[in-house]
Amino acid sequence: MRFKVIDRETMDVSSDYELRFVLNGDISGMPDHSTLALCGFEKGSVCDLPTMKRIYVSITDDKPETLRLAIAKTVKALAGHKIDSIRLPKFSASEPGELEEQLAAIAEGFELSAYSFDKYKSKPSRTTIERVVVSVSGIDLADAEEAILKGRIIAGATNYVRDIVNEIPQEYNSLRMAEDAEDLAGYYGTVTCRCYDKAYLEQEGMNAFLAVNQAGPYEPRLIHLSYVPDGESYGRICFVGKGLTYDTGGLSLKPTSSMYTMKSDKSGAAAALGIIKAAAELELPYQIDSVLGVTENCIGNGAYKPDDVIRSRAGVTIEVTNTDAEGRLVLADCLSWAQDHIKPDLLIDLATLTGACVVGLGDYTSGVIGNNYDLQMEFKTKAQDSGENYTILEFNPHLEKILESKIADVKNSAPGTMGGAITAGLFLDKFIKDEYKDRWLHLDIAGPAYVGSDWGYNPAGASGAGVRGCIYFLMREVEERVAEQ
Ligand code: BES
Ligand code: ZN
Ligand code: ZN
């Protein structure tokens, strides 16, 4: 998709179609006022008038997320039309920085809504819109173009992640993810990648990660990408991603209906790749590391079993009570590795970790878990500017007791399902060293990472959850640092 920014009325620019936003359904002054009145246009309406080559979409305000969602409605409504280009109404700057945010959101709205995973469809159908024209006033064209580019980069990284998560299990395995990571690093001068094999994991004593891999047809991979900015850096942030290219549940086999969609269990690792891609393209002034723990959770003769006791990399012994609680085993060793080898200022893991998080928060919201409430709050507030939803789930000492094991230091799953998202977080916390307790966040993206039907600008399937939230969090951090200087 191409975007053109101009600083005069869009009327002068030729385009196939025009989009008009209608604030709170107020159609007075609109060119097709009488037709809209005839159609009963009101708050919440979308009215496509093909003969006028115009579409009207009601909005309640002009906040970035409202614009993204209105654009999603537009792209959906125009899905069957053979339109190459569309123009938007004029946007004027009011508060400093507001127009830039709106322009980035417009670009995100179009790029995210236009995405479709159709490589296995004999007859793919997707929007034909290739060109978007936006007119602005009160802003330098160069600044407007930069804002649009920012939005396109963020959406591009999200779509890149969607492609990885949507890719099917017979194609996508640990070795493919390692190739993708190497390719990504090859593309940017500021990004490097190292992929570690099974022998290395054995040498590091990453037995929890290795246990999950035991029955898999592919070797595990520990992938470490590092983005180092060319100029100034405000610090080092490490993302750790759960990369289960498939989760059958292992011997604690998932029932048929829950296994379907488990190709999405690599969403955390995929998001960690997308964050590196966006950070490199945005040239963010932070060193960013992504550590991906990648394997499949399979059944078979060699599979790890409930009742097994594993000595993790950190030395904590784990009684396996459920082989379907595998993500936390992979993450335990990866988090331990990241703390010792990377020593970041901030450690954030992303994982489709629990069904309980989806039960608690619904499909569209991720859980933010950790020991530092201020940090959780800060992340939630900054990340939500992206349009992603985050809710804080707090620890409490009573829940901690249910992970106690009779024969090892800890159980990998609590009996019953109550509080499952928090107990999973409490399990991970056993692998967080004292000096990291306050600098660690766990993001459970199990709900939004993959949803069966489309929502807003997300199509059915992978949404790329985590990328936009983390990138907006980082961008806001940068803005804060710059303002402090
Ligand atoms: N990958 C799943 C969690 C999941 C569920 C992600 C639904 C996306 C949608 C995870 O490995 C898992 O199976 N967790 C178990 C934990 C339980 C055994 C303690 C769960 O949530 O049931
Ligand atoms: Zn599982
Ligand atoms: Zn899983």
PDB file of N, CA and C and ligand atoms in Angstrom, residues 242 244 246-249 252 254 258 260-262 264-267 297 321-328 351-359 363 412-417 420-421 423-424 444-450, ligand 1:
ATOM      1  N   LYS A 242       7.793 -17.448  24.002  1.00  0.00           N
ATOM      2  CA  LYS A 242       7.437 -18.875  23.951  1.00  0.00           C
ATOM      3  C   LYS A 242       7.207 -19.263  22.497  1.00  0.00           C
ATOM      4  N   LEU A 244       6.305 -22.423  20.824  1.00  0.00           N
ATOM      5  CA  LEU A 244       5.848 -23.809  20.627  1.00  0.00           C
ATOM      6  C   LEU A 244       5.242 -23.875  19.225  1.00  0.00           C
ATOM      7  N   TYR A 246       4.078 -26.234  17.773  1.00  0.00           N
ATOM      8  CA  TYR A 246       2.792 -26.916  17.958  1.00  0.00           C
ATOM      9  C   TYR A 246       2.697 -27.442  19.374  1.00  0.00           C
ATOM     10  N   ASP A 247       1.510 -27.343  19.950  1.00  0.00           N
ATOM     11  CA  ASP A 247       1.299 -27.841  21.312  1.00  0.00           C
ATOM     12  C   ASP A 247       0.159 -28.852  21.312  1.00  0.00           C
ATOM     13  N   THR A 248       0.534 -30.133  21.276  1.00  0.00           N
ATOM     14  CA  THR A 248      -0.499 -31.187  21.356  1.00  0.00           C
ATOM     15  C   THR A 248      -0.935 -31.388  22.802  1.00  0.00           C
ATOM     16  N   GLY A 249      -0.147 -30.832  23.727  1.00  0.00           N
ATOM     17  CA  GLY A 249      -0.370 -31.094  25.152  1.00  0.00           C
ATOM     18  C   GLY A 249       0.592 -32.167  25.646  1.00  0.00           C
ATOM     19  N   SER A 252      -0.187 -35.542  28.384  1.00  0.00           N
ATOM     20  CA  SER A 252      -1.437 -34.983  28.944  1.00  0.00           C
ATOM     21  C   SER A 252      -2.180 -34.354  27.757  1.00  0.00           C
ATOM     22  N   LYS A 254      -4.150 -32.863  24.695  1.00  0.00           N
ATOM     23  CA  LYS A 254      -5.280 -31.938  24.632  1.00  0.00           C
ATOM     24  C   LYS A 254      -6.473 -32.629  23.984  1.00  0.00           C
ATOM     25  N   SER A 258      -9.548 -28.430  21.745  1.00  0.00           N
ATOM     26  CA  SER A 258      -8.558 -27.462  22.240  1.00  0.00           C
ATOM     27  C   SER A 258      -7.250 -27.540  21.469  1.00  0.00           C
ATOM     28  N   TYR A 260      -6.896 -27.925  18.142  1.00  0.00           N
ATOM     29  CA  TYR A 260      -7.030 -27.118  16.927  1.00  0.00           C
ATOM     30  C   TYR A 260      -6.680 -25.663  17.261  1.00  0.00           C
ATOM     31  N   THR A 261      -5.887 -25.036  16.449  1.00  0.00           N
ATOM     32  CA  THR A 261      -5.344 -23.659  16.571  1.00  0.00           C
ATOM     33  C   THR A 261      -4.017 -23.610  17.346  1.00  0.00           C
ATOM     34  N   MET A 262      -3.518 -24.769  17.807  1.00  0.00           N
ATOM     35  CA  MET A 262      -2.290 -24.719  18.610  1.00  0.00           C
ATOM     36  C   MET A 262      -1.018 -24.471  17.778  1.00  0.00           C
ATOM     37  N   SER A 264      -0.742 -21.721  16.887  1.00  0.00           N
ATOM     38  CA  SER A 264      -0.572 -20.345  17.372  1.00  0.00           C
ATOM     39  C   SER A 264       0.269 -20.275  18.645  1.00  0.00           C
ATOM     40  N   ASP A 265       0.739 -21.429  19.135  1.00  0.00           N
ATOM     41  CA  ASP A 265       1.483 -21.416  20.395  1.00  0.00           C
ATOM     42  C   ASP A 265       2.919 -20.890  20.224  1.00  0.00           C
ATOM     43  N   LYS A 266       3.233 -20.492  19.005  1.00  0.00           N
ATOM     44  CA  LYS A 266       4.525 -19.855  18.733  1.00  0.00           C
ATOM     45  C   LYS A 266       4.388 -18.335  18.708  1.00  0.00           C
ATOM     46  N   SER A 267       3.234 -17.824  19.111  1.00  0.00           N
ATOM     47  CA  SER A 267       2.956 -16.381  18.987  1.00  0.00           C
ATOM     48  C   SER A 267       3.908 -15.502  19.794  1.00  0.00           C
ATOM     49  N   ASN A 297       5.611 -29.588  21.201  1.00  0.00           N
ATOM     50  CA  ASN A 297       5.245 -30.436  22.352  1.00  0.00           C
ATOM     51  C   ASN A 297       4.478 -31.628  21.801  1.00  0.00           C
ATOM     52  N   THR A 321       3.527 -32.320  36.575  1.00  0.00           N
ATOM     53  CA  THR A 321       2.213 -32.880  36.898  1.00  0.00           C
ATOM     54  C   THR A 321       1.309 -32.839  35.674  1.00  0.00           C
ATOM     55  N   ASN A 322       1.713 -32.054  34.677  1.00  0.00           N
ATOM     56  CA  ASN A 322       0.911 -31.946  33.456  1.00  0.00           C
ATOM     57  C   ASN A 322       1.843 -31.546  32.313  1.00  0.00           C
ATOM     58  N   THR A 323       1.940 -32.390  31.297  1.00  0.00           N
ATOM     59  CA  THR A 323       2.878 -32.075  30.193  1.00  0.00           C
ATOM     60  C   THR A 323       2.320 -30.982  29.278  1.00  0.00           C
ATOM     61  N   ASP A 324       1.049 -30.607  29.499  1.00  0.00           N
ATOM     62  CA  ASP A 324       0.477 -29.520  28.710  1.00  0.00           C
ATOM     63  C   ASP A 324       0.868 -28.149  29.280  1.00  0.00           C
ATOM     64  N   ALA A 325       1.437 -28.148  30.475  1.00  0.00           N
ATOM     65  CA  ALA A 325       1.959 -26.893  31.029  1.00  0.00           C
ATOM     66  C   ALA A 325       3.431 -26.820  30.629  1.00  0.00           C
ATOM     67  N   GLU A 326       3.667 -26.850  29.310  1.00  0.00           N
ATOM     68  CA  GLU A 326       5.023 -26.961  28.761  1.00  0.00           C
ATOM     69  C   GLU A 326       5.676 -25.598  28.516  1.00  0.00           C
ATOM     70  N   GLY A 327       4.847 -24.602  28.236  1.00  0.00           N
ATOM     71  CA  GLY A 327       5.404 -23.290  27.884  1.00  0.00           C
ATOM     72  C   GLY A 327       6.239 -22.725  29.010  1.00  0.00           C
ATOM     73  N   ARG A 328       5.743 -22.906  30.236  1.00  0.00           N
ATOM     74  CA  ARG A 328       6.448 -22.372  31.413  1.00  0.00           C
ATOM     75  C   ARG A 328       7.783 -23.075  31.620  1.00  0.00           C
ATOM     76  N   ALA A 351       4.002 -14.816  25.966  1.00  0.00           N
ATOM     77  CA  ALA A 351       3.651 -16.223  25.793  1.00  0.00           C
ATOM     78  C   ALA A 351       2.149 -16.445  25.713  1.00  0.00           C
ATOM     79  N   THR A 352       1.772 -17.376  24.847  1.00  0.00           N
ATOM     80  CA  THR A 352       0.398 -17.895  24.871  1.00  0.00           C
ATOM     81  C   THR A 352       0.407 -18.951  25.969  1.00  0.00           C
ATOM     82  N   LEU A 353       0.379 -18.489  27.221  1.00  0.00           N
ATOM     83  CA  LEU A 353       0.724 -19.403  28.315  1.00  0.00           C
ATOM     84  C   LEU A 353      -0.445 -20.190  28.887  1.00  0.00           C
ATOM     85  N   THR A 354      -1.591 -19.540  29.042  1.00  0.00           N
ATOM     86  CA  THR A 354      -2.686 -20.279  29.708  1.00  0.00           C
ATOM     87  C   THR A 354      -4.067 -20.039  29.090  1.00  0.00           C
ATOM     88  N   GLY A 355      -4.840 -21.128  29.055  1.00  0.00           N
ATOM     89  CA  GLY A 355      -6.245 -21.020  28.691  1.00  0.00           C
ATOM     90  C   GLY A 355      -6.979 -20.224  29.765  1.00  0.00           C
ATOM     91  N   ALA A 356      -6.475 -20.297  30.986  1.00  0.00           N
ATOM     92  CA  ALA A 356      -7.118 -19.598  32.105  1.00  0.00           C
ATOM     93  C   ALA A 356      -7.136 -18.082  31.876  1.00  0.00           C
ATOM     94  N   CYS A 357      -6.096 -17.584  31.224  1.00  0.00           N
ATOM     95  CA  CYS A 357      -6.037 -16.138  30.942  1.00  0.00           C
ATOM     96  C   CYS A 357      -7.162 -15.757  29.972  1.00  0.00           C
ATOM     97  N   VAL A 358      -7.442 -16.653  29.043  1.00  0.00           N
ATOM     98  CA  VAL A 358      -8.515 -16.396  28.064  1.00  0.00           C
ATOM     99  C   VAL A 358      -9.876 -16.474  28.768  1.00  0.00           C
ATOM    100  N   VAL A 359     -10.002 -17.446  29.678  1.00  0.00           N
ATOM    101  CA  VAL A 359     -11.261 -17.573  30.431  1.00  0.00           C
ATOM    102  C   VAL A 359     -11.489 -16.299  31.255  1.00  0.00           C
ATOM    103  N   ASP A 363     -11.154 -13.052  24.814  1.00  0.00           N
ATOM    104  CA  ASP A 363     -10.265 -13.215  23.661  1.00  0.00           C
ATOM    105  C   ASP A 363      -9.364 -12.012  23.372  1.00  0.00           C
ATOM    106  N   ASN A 412       4.871 -28.182  38.049  1.00  0.00           N
ATOM    107  CA  ASN A 412       4.719 -27.314  36.875  1.00  0.00           C
ATOM    108  C   ASN A 412       3.276 -26.884  36.659  1.00  0.00           C
ATOM    109  N   SER A 413       2.318 -27.534  37.330  1.00  0.00           N
ATOM    110  CA  SER A 413       0.949 -27.022  37.201  1.00  0.00           C
ATOM    111  C   SER A 413       0.193 -27.241  38.506  1.00  0.00           C
ATOM    112  N   ALA A 414      -0.627 -26.271  38.810  1.00  0.00           N
ATOM    113  CA  ALA A 414      -1.409 -26.328  40.038  1.00  0.00           C
ATOM    114  C   ALA A 414      -2.589 -27.270  39.817  1.00  0.00           C
ATOM    115  N   PRO A 415      -3.003 -27.991  40.852  1.00  0.00           N
ATOM    116  CA  PRO A 415      -4.188 -28.830  40.671  1.00  0.00           C
ATOM    117  C   PRO A 415      -5.409 -27.934  40.458  1.00  0.00           C
ATOM    118  N   GLY A 416      -6.297 -28.365  39.598  1.00  0.00           N
ATOM    119  CA  GLY A 416      -7.469 -27.528  39.289  1.00  0.00           C
ATOM    120  C   GLY A 416      -7.087 -26.420  38.328  1.00  0.00           C
ATOM    121  N   THR A 417      -8.064 -25.611  37.986  1.00  0.00           N
ATOM    122  CA  THR A 417      -7.797 -24.587  36.972  1.00  0.00           C
ATOM    123  C   THR A 417      -7.945 -23.171  37.518  1.00  0.00           C
ATOM    124  N   GLY A 420      -5.431 -19.931  37.100  1.00  0.00           N
ATOM    125  CA  GLY A 420      -4.372 -20.547  36.290  1.00  0.00           C
ATOM    126  C   GLY A 420      -3.387 -19.576  35.645  1.00  0.00           C
ATOM    127  N   ALA A 421      -3.848 -18.394  35.282  1.00  0.00           N
ATOM    128  CA  ALA A 421      -2.935 -17.434  34.635  1.00  0.00           C
ATOM    129  C   ALA A 421      -1.936 -16.912  35.664  1.00  0.00           C
ATOM    130  N   THR A 423      -1.126 -18.494  38.616  1.00  0.00           N
ATOM    131  CA  THR A 423      -0.225 -19.551  39.107  1.00  0.00           C
ATOM    132  C   THR A 423       0.873 -19.835  38.068  1.00  0.00           C
ATOM    133  N   ALA A 424       0.546 -19.702  36.795  1.00  0.00           N
ATOM    134  CA  ALA A 424       1.590 -19.858  35.756  1.00  0.00           C
ATOM    135  C   ALA A 424       2.643 -18.764  35.926  1.00  0.00           C
ATOM    136  N   ASP A 444       0.808 -12.554  29.178  1.00  0.00           N
ATOM    137  CA  ASP A 444       0.099 -13.746  28.694  1.00  0.00           C
ATOM    138  C   ASP A 444      -0.825 -13.300  27.552  1.00  0.00           C
ATOM    139  N   ILE A 445      -0.403 -13.633  26.325  1.00  0.00           N
ATOM    140  CA  ILE A 445      -1.119 -13.162  25.128  1.00  0.00           C
ATOM    141  C   ILE A 445      -2.026 -14.260  24.550  1.00  0.00           C
ATOM    142  N   ALA A 446      -2.336 -15.290  25.374  1.00  0.00           N
ATOM    143  CA  ALA A 446      -3.107 -16.445  24.864  1.00  0.00           C
ATOM    144  C   ALA A 446      -4.443 -16.041  24.233  1.00  0.00           C
ATOM    145  N   GLY A 447      -5.092 -15.005  24.760  1.00  0.00           N
ATOM    146  CA  GLY A 447      -6.394 -14.600  24.210  1.00  0.00           C
ATOM    147  C   GLY A 447      -6.275 -13.963  22.835  1.00  0.00           C
ATOM    148  N   PRO A 448      -5.658 -12.785  22.746  1.00  0.00           N
ATOM    149  CA  PRO A 448      -5.665 -12.046  21.475  1.00  0.00           C
ATOM    150  C   PRO A 448      -4.743 -12.589  20.390  1.00  0.00           C
ATOM    151  N   ALA A 449      -3.773 -13.445  20.738  1.00  0.00           N
ATOM    152  CA  ALA A 449      -2.796 -13.883  19.719  1.00  0.00           C
ATOM    153  C   ALA A 449      -3.470 -14.553  18.525  1.00  0.00           C
ATOM    154  N   TYR A 450      -4.535 -15.258  18.806  1.00  0.00           N
ATOM    155  CA  TYR A 450      -5.203 -16.009  17.732  1.00  0.00           C
ATOM    156  C   TYR A 450      -6.684 -16.113  18.069  1.00  0.00           C
TER     157      TYR A 450
HETATM  158  N1  BES B   1      -0.635 -23.272  24.897  1.00  0.00           N
HETATM  159  C1  BES B   1      -1.458 -23.520  26.005  1.00  0.00           C
HETATM  160  C2  BES B   1      -2.282 -22.323  26.455  1.00  0.00           C
HETATM  161  C3  BES B   1      -3.310 -21.797  25.493  1.00  0.00           C
HETATM  162  C4  BES B   1      -4.639 -22.170  25.622  1.00  0.00           C
HETATM  163  C5  BES B   1      -2.980 -20.873  24.541  1.00  0.00           C
HETATM  164  C6  BES B   1      -5.578 -21.655  24.768  1.00  0.00           C
HETATM  165  C7  BES B   1      -3.926 -20.359  23.681  1.00  0.00           C
HETATM  166  C8  BES B   1      -5.239 -20.740  23.808  1.00  0.00           C
HETATM  167  C9  BES B   1      -0.620 -23.976  27.221  1.00  0.00           C
HETATM  168  O1  BES B   1       0.541 -24.650  26.908  1.00  0.00           O
HETATM  169  C10 BES B   1      -1.485 -24.883  28.027  1.00  0.00           C
HETATM  170  O2  BES B   1      -1.890 -25.877  27.517  1.00  0.00           O
HETATM  171  N2  BES B   1      -1.741 -24.502  29.265  1.00  0.00           N
HETATM  172  C11 BES B   1      -2.555 -25.276  30.112  1.00  0.00           C
HETATM  173  C12 BES B   1      -1.974 -25.203  31.506  1.00  0.00           C
HETATM  174  C13 BES B   1      -2.551 -26.180  32.465  1.00  0.00           C
HETATM  175  C14 BES B   1      -2.233 -27.578  32.049  1.00  0.00           C
HETATM  176  C15 BES B   1      -2.019 -25.893  33.836  1.00  0.00           C
HETATM  177  C16 BES B   1      -3.970 -24.693  30.095  1.00  0.00           C
HETATM  178  O3  BES B   1      -4.109 -23.480  30.001  1.00  0.00           O
HETATM  179  O4  BES B   1      -4.919 -25.478  30.138  1.00  0.00           O
END
